[in-house]
Tab-separated table of C-alpha atoms in Angstrom:
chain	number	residue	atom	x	y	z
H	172	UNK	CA	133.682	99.817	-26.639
H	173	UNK	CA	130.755	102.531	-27.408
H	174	UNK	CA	127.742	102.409	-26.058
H	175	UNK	CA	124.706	104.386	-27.074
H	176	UNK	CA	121.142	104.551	-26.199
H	177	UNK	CA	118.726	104.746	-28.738
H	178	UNK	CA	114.974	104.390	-29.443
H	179	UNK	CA	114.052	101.886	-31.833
H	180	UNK	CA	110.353	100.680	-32.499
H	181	UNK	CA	109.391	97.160	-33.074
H	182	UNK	CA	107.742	96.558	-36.900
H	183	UNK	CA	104.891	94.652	-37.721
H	184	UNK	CA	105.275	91.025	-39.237
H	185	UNK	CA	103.720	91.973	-42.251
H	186	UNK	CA	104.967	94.508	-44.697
H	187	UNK	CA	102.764	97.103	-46.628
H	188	UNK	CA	99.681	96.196	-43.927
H	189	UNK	CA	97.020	98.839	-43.065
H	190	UNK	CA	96.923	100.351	-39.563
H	191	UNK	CA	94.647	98.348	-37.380
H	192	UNK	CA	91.266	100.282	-36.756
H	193	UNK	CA	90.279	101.541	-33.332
H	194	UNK	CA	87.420	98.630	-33.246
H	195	UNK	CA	90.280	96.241	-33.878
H	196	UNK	CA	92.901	97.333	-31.307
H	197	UNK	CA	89.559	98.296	-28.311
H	198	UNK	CA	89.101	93.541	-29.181
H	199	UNK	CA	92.535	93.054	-29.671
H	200	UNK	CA	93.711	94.905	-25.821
H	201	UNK	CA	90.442	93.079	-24.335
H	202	UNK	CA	92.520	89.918	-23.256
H	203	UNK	CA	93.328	88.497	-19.856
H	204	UNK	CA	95.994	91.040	-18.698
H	205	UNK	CA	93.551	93.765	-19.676
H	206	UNK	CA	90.717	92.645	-17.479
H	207	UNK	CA	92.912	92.133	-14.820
H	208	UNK	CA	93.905	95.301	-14.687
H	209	UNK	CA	90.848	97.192	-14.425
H	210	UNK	CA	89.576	94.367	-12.046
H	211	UNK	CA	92.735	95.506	-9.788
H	212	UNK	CA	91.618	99.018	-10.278
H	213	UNK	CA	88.390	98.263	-9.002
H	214	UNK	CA	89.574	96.382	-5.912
H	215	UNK	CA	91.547	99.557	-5.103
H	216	UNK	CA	87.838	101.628	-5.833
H	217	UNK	CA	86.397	99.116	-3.596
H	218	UNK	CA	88.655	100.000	-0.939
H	219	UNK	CA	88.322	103.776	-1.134
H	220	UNK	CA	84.135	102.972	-0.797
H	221	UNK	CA	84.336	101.156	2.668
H	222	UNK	CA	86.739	104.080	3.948
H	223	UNK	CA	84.445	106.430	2.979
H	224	UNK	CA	81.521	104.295	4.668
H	225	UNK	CA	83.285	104.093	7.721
H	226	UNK	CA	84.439	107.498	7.932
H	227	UNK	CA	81.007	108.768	7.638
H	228	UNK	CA	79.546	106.498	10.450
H	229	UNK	CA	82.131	108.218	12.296
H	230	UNK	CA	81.296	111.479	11.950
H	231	UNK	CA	78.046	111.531	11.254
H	232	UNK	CA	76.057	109.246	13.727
H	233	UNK	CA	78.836	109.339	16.479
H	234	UNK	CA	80.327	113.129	15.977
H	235	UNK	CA	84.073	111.918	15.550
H	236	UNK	CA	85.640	114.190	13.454
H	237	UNK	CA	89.439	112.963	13.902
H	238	UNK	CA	90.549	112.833	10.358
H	239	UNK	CA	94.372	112.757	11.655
H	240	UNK	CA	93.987	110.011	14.475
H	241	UNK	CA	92.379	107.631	11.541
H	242	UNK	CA	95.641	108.396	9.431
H	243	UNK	CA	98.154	108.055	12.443
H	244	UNK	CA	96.303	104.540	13.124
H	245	UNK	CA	97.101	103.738	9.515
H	246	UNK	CA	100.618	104.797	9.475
H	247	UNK	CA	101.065	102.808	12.892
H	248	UNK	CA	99.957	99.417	11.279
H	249	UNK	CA	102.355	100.119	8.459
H	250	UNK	CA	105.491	100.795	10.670
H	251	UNK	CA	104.846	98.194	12.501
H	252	UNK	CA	104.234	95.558	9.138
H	253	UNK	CA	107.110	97.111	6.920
H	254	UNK	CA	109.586	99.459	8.804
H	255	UNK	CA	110.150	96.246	11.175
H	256	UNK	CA	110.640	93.947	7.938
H	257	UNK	CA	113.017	96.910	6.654
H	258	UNK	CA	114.566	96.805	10.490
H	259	UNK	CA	115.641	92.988	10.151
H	260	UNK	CA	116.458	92.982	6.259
H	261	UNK	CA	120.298	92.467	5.642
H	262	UNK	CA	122.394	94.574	2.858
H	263	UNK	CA	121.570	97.505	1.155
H	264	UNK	CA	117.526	96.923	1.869
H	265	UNK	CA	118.190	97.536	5.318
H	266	UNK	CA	115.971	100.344	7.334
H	267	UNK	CA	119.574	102.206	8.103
H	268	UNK	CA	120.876	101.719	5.287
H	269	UNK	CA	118.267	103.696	3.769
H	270	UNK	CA	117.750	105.971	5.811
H	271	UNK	CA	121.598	107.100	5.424
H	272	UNK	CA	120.997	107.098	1.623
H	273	UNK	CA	117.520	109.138	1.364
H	274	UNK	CA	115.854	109.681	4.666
H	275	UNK	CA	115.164	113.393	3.895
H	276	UNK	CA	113.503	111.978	0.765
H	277	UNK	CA	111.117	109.615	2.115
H	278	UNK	CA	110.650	112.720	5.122
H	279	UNK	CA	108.958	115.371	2.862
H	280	UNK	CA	107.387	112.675	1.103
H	281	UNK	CA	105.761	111.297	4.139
H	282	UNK	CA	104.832	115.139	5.084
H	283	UNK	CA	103.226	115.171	1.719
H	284	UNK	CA	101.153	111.979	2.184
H	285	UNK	CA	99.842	113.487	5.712
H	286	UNK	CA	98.688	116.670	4.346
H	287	UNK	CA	96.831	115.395	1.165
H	288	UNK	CA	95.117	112.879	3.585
H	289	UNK	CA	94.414	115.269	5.866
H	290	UNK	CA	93.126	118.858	3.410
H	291	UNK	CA	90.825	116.161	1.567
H	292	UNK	CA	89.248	115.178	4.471
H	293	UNK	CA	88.916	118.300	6.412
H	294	UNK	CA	87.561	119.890	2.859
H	295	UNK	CA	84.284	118.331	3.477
H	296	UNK	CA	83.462	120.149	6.564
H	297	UNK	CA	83.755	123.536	4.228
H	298	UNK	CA	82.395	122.742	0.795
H	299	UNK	CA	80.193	120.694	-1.200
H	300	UNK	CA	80.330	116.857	-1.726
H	301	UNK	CA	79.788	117.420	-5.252
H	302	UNK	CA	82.919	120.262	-5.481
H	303	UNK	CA	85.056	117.871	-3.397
H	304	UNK	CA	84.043	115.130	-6.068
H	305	UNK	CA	84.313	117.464	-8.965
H	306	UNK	CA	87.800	119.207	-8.026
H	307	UNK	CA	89.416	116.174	-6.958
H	308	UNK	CA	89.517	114.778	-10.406
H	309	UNK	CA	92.593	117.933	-10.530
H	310	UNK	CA	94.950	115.314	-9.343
H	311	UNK	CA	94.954	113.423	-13.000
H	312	UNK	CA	96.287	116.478	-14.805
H	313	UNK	CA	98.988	116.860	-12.485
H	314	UNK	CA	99.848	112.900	-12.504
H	315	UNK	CA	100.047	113.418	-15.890
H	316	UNK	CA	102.170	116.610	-16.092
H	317	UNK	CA	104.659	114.650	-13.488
H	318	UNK	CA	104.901	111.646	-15.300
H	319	UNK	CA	105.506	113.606	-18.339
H	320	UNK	CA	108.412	115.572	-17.058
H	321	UNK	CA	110.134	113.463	-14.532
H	322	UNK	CA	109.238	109.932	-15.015
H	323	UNK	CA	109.697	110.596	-18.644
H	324	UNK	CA	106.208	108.807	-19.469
H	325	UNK	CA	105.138	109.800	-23.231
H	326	UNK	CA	101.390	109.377	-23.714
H	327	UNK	CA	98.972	109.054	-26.811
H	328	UNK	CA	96.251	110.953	-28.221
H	329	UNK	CA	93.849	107.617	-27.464
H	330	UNK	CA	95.224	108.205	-23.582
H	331	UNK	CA	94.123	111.511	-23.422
H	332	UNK	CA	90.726	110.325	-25.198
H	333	UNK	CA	90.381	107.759	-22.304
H	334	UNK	CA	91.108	110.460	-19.627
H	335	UNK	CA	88.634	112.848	-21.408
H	336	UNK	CA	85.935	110.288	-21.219
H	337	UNK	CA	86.408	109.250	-17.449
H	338	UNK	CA	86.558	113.233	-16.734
H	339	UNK	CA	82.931	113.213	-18.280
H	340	UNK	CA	82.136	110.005	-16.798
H	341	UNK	CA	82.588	112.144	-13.404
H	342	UNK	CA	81.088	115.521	-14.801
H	343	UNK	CA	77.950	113.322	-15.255
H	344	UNK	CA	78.020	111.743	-11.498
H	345	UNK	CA	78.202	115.463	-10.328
H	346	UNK	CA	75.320	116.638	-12.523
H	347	UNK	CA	73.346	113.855	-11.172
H	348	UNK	CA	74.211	114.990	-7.037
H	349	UNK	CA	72.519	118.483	-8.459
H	350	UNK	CA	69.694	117.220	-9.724
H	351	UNK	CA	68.617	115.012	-6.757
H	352	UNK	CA	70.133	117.683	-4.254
H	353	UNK	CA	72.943	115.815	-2.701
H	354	UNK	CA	74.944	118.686	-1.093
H	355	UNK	CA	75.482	117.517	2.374
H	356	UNK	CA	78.918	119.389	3.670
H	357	UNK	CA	78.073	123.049	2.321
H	358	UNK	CA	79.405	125.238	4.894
H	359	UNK	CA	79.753	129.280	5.155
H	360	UNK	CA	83.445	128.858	3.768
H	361	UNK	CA	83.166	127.073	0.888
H	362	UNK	CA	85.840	128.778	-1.868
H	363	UNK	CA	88.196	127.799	1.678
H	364	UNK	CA	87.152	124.348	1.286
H	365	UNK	CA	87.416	123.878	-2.836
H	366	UNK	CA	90.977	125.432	-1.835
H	367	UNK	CA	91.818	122.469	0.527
H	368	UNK	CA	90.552	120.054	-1.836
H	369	UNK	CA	92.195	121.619	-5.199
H	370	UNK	CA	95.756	121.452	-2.775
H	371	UNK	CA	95.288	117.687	-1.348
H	372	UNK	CA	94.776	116.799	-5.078
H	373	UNK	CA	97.723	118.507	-5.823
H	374	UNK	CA	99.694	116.802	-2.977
H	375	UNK	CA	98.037	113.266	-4.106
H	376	UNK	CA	99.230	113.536	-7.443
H	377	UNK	CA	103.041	114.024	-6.272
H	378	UNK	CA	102.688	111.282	-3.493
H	379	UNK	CA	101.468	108.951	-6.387
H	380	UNK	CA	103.904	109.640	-9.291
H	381	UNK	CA	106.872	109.589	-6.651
H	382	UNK	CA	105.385	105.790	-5.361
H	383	UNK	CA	105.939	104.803	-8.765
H	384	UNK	CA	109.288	105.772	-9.360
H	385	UNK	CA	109.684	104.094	-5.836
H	386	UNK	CA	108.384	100.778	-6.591
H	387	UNK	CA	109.430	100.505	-9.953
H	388	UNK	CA	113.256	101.374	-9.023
H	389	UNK	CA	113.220	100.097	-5.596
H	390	UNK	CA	110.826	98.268	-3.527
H	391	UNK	CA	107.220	98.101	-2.264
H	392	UNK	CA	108.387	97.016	0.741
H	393	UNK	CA	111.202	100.101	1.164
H	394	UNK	CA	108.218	102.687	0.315
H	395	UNK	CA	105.743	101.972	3.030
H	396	UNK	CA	108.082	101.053	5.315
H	397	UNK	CA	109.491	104.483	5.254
H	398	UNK	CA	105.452	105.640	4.750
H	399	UNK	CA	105.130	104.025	8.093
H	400	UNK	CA	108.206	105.472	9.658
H	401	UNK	CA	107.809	109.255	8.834
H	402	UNK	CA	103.959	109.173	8.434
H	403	UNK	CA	103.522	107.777	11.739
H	404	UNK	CA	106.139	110.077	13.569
H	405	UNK	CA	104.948	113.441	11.862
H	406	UNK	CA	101.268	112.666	12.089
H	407	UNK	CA	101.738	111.824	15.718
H	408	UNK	CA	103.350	115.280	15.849
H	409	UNK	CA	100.006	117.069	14.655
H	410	UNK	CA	97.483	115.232	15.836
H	411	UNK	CA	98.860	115.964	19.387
H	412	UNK	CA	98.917	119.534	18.495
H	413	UNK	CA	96.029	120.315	16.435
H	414	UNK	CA	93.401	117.133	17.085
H	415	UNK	CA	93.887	115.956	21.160
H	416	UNK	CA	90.396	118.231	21.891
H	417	UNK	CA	88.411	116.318	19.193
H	418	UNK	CA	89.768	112.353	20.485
H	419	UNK	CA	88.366	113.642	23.772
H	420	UNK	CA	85.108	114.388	22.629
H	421	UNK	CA	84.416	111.044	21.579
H	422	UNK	CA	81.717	109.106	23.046
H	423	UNK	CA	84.416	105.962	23.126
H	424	UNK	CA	82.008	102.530	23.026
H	425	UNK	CA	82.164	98.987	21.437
H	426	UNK	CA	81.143	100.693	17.864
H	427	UNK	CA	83.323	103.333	17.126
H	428	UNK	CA	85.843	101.106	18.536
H	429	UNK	CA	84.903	98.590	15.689
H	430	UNK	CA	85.206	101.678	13.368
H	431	UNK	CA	88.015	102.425	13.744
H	432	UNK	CA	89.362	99.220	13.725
H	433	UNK	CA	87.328	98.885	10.289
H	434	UNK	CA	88.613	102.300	9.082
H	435	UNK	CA	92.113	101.546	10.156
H	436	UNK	CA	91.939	97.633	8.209
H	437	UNK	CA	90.686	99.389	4.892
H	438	UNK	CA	93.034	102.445	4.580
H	439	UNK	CA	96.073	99.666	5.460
H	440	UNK	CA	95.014	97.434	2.726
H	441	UNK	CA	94.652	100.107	0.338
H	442	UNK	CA	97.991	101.602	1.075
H	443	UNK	CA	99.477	97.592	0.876
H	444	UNK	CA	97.618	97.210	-2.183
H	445	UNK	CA	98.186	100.358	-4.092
H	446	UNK	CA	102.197	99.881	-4.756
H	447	UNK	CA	101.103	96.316	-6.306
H	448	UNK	CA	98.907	97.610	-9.042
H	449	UNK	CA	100.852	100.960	-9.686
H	450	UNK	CA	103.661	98.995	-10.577
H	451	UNK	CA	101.677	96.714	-12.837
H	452	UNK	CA	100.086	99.713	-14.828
H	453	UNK	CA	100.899	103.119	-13.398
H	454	UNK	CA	99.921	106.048	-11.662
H	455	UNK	CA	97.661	107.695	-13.708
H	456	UNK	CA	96.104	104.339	-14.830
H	457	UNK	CA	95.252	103.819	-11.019
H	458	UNK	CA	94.006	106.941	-10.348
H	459	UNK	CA	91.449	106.734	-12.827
H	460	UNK	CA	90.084	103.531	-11.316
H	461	UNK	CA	89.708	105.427	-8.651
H	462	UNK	CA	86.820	108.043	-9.851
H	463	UNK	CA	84.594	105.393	-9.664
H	464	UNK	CA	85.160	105.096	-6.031
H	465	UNK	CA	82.087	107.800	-5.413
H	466	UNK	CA	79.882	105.494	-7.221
H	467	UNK	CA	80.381	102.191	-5.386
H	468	UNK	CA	79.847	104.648	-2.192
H	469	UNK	CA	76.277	105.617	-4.046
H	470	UNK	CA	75.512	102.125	-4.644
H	471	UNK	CA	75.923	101.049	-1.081
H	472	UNK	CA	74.138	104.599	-0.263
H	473	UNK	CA	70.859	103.388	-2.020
H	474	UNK	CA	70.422	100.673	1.196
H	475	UNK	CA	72.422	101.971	3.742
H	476	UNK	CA	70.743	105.830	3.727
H	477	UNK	CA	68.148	105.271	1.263
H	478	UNK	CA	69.956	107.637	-1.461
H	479	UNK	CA	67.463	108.685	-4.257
H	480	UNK	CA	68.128	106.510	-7.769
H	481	UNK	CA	69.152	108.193	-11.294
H	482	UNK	CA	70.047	106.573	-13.860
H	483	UNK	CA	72.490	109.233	-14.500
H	484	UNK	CA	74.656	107.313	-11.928
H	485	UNK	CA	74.759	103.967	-14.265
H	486	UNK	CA	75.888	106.089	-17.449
H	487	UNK	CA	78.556	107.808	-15.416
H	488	UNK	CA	79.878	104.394	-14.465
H	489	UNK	CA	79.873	102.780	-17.933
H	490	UNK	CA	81.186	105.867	-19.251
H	491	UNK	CA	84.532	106.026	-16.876
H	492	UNK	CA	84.611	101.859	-17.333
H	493	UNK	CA	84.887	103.100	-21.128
H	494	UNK	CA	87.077	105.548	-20.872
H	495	UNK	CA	89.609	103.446	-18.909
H	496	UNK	CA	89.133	100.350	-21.640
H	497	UNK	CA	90.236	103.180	-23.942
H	498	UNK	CA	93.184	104.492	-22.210
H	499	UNK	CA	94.263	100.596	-21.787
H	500	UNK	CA	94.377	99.816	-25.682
H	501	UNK	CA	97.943	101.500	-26.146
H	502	UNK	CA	100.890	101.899	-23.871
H	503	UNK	CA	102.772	104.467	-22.810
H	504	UNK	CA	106.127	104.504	-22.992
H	505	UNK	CA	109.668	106.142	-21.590
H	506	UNK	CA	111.557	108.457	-23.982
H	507	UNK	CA	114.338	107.555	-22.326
H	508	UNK	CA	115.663	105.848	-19.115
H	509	UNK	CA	117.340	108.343	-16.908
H	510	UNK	CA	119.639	105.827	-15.914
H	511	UNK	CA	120.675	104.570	-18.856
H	512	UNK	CA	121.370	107.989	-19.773
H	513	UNK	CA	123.528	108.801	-17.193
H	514	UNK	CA	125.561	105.439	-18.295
H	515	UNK	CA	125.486	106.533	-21.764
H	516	UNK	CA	126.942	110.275	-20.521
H	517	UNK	CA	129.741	108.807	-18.276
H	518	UNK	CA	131.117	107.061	-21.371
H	519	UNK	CA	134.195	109.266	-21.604
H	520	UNK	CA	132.831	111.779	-23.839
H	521	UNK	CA	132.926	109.084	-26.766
H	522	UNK	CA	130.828	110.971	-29.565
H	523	UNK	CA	127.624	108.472	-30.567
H	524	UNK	CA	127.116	106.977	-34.021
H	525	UNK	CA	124.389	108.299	-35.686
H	526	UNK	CA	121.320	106.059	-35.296
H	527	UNK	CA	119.873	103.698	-37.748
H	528	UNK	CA	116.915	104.794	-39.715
H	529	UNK	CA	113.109	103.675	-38.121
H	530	UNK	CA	111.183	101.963	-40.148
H	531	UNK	CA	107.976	103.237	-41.771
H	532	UNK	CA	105.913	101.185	-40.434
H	533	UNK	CA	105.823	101.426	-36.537
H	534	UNK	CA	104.063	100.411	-33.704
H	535	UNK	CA	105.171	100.978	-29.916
H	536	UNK	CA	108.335	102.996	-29.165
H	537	UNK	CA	110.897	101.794	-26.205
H	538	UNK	CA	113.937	102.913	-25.292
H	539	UNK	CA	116.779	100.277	-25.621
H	540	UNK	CA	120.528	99.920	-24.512
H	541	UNK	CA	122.548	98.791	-26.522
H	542	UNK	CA	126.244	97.943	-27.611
H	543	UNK	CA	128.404	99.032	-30.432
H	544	UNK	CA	131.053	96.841	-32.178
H	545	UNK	CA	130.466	93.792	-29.558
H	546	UNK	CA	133.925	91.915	-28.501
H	547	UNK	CA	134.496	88.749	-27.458
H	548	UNK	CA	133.348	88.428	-24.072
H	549	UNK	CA	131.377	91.659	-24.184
H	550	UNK	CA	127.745	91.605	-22.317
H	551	UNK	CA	124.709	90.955	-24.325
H	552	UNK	CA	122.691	94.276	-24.918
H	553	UNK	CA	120.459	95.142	-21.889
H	554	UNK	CA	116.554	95.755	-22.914
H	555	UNK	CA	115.430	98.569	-20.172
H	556	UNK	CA	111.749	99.484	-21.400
């Protein structure tokens, strides 16, 4: 039997129809599983805004600058939820298992996750809040250029629309920081600290479009219990070499204690929570939810340090809530499963019939596998994408 892959594209019901205008497709994609997408988006955006909080009550009113002990905290509460549940799993699932498989995977991927953490937050002791806000948006072109190449993602010109209108959605929260003068973090060394932040987004956007592949192939569970496992061992490592003089300079009391706890409870449920919503949209999706994270941190800034108001603020929200509706009104889609094509290759070197011609009219492309001349017995064709 011969088996090829090809990519086939489903047809509207109705022959000889016009296209659907933009209008039309913006009310058709507006449905349930729409909204509850960029609601999930939002929680994530949430998420980012109380770390932030909490991380500035840190060091700002008690002096703790200890970027790396907040992380290892983190990556402690994840070994100890998922790396255990990996550690009592039976089969293939299990934590040895695994590890005998891809350890040195999940390693420089954990080693990636620590750094990114770790240059983004020690940028803002070097540069502007605006530049860290401003040059963190770099880690959307590289999720984009990674999903492109090695997840095999194939976008749209109305996704790269959406993306251009978040990107202004967050060039217009940065004009408004000028105007009212919000510059806190400027420091003598600031092309060092645009640097660290231009790398951690770099780093961020490989950590991300790897956890995708991960969760989509594998498991949430597998992927931050081996976050836990690596990120907790190697951050240990440096924050007993580089960060044991800060932890002593802490003014340890009831507060920061409920900090850090506070700190350590966000960053866990955003790590917990991320996997879940990447796999129900994507990488890139999720990480532009997450440029309105600065704003939600301005909103609560308004009462909690009496931030001045511009209305610049509310049009850069709207704006990025638009450009994500936008980006959400047509899927992506794989050009072909690298699995499947590696099935398709170990076929004996049968040569492939030549494909059926697509139809005129088309709508969404996905890759399918499926079986020439069926026999008796023979599996029914497997739908991958």
């Amino acid at each position: 039997m011969m088996s090829v892959v090809s990519t086939v594209e489903s047809v509207p019901r109705g022959t000889g129809t016009s296209a659907p205008s933009l209008y039309q497709r913006i009310r058709t994609q507006l449905c349930r599983e729409l909204l509850v997408s960029l609601a999930l988006g939002q929680v994530l955006s949430l998420l980012i805004c109380a770390i932030s909080l909490t991380s500035k009550y840190l060091a700002d009113d008690f002096h703790a600058n200890t970027p790396l002990f907040q992380s290892f905290l983190n990556y402690i509460l994840l070994f100890l939820v998922y790396t255990t549940t990996l550690a009592v799993r039976q089969g293939e699932g299990n934590l040895l298992a695994i590890l005998k498989q891809r350890w040195w995977k999940y390693m420089i991927l954990g080693l990636i996750d620590i750094e990114a953490n770790y240059m983004v937050l020690k940028a803002y002791q070097h540069t502007t809040l605006s530049s860290v806000q401003l040059l963190d948006c770099f880690v959307i072109p590289v999720v984009l250029l990674l999903s492109w190449f090695f997840l095999l993602v194939r976008y749209k010109a109305v996704h790269f629309a959406g993306t251009g209108l978040c990107l202004l959605g967050v060039g217009c929260m940065v004009g408004a920081d000028m105007l009212l003068g919000r510059q806190q973090g400027l420091g003598e060394q600031k092309l060092f600290g645009d640097l660290l932040v231009l790398g951690g987004a770099t780093l961020y956007g490989i950590s991300n479009v790897c956890e995708e592949f991960i969760v989509k192939n594998t498991s949430r569970v597998e992927f931050l219990g081996m976050m836990g496992l690596f990120g907790s061992f190697f951050s240990g490592i440096q924050l007993a070499i580089m960060e044991h003089k800060e932890l002593l300079k802490v003014p340890w009391d009831w507060q920061i204690g409920l900090l850090y706890v506070g700190f350590s409870a966000f960053m866990f449920g955003l790590y917990s929570f991320m996997p879940v919503v990447i796999k129900r949209t994507s990488a890139t999706s999720v990480n532009l939810s997450l440029l309105t994270a600065d704003l939600y941190s301005f909103f609560c800034g308004l009462f909690l340090f009496h931030y001045k108001f511009s209305g610049l603020y509310l049009l850069s929200f709207f704006i990025i809530i638009l450009g994500l509706v936008l980006y959400s009104t047509s899927s992506t889609y794989v050009a072909q499963d690298p699995r499947v094509y590696k099935q398709f290759r170990n076929t004996g070197g049968q040569p492939a019939c030549e494909q059926p011609p697509l139809s005129a009219a088309v709508l969404e492309p996905s890759v399918t596998y499926t079986s020439l001349g069926p026999e008796v017995g023979d599996e029914l064709p497997v739908r991958v994408a």
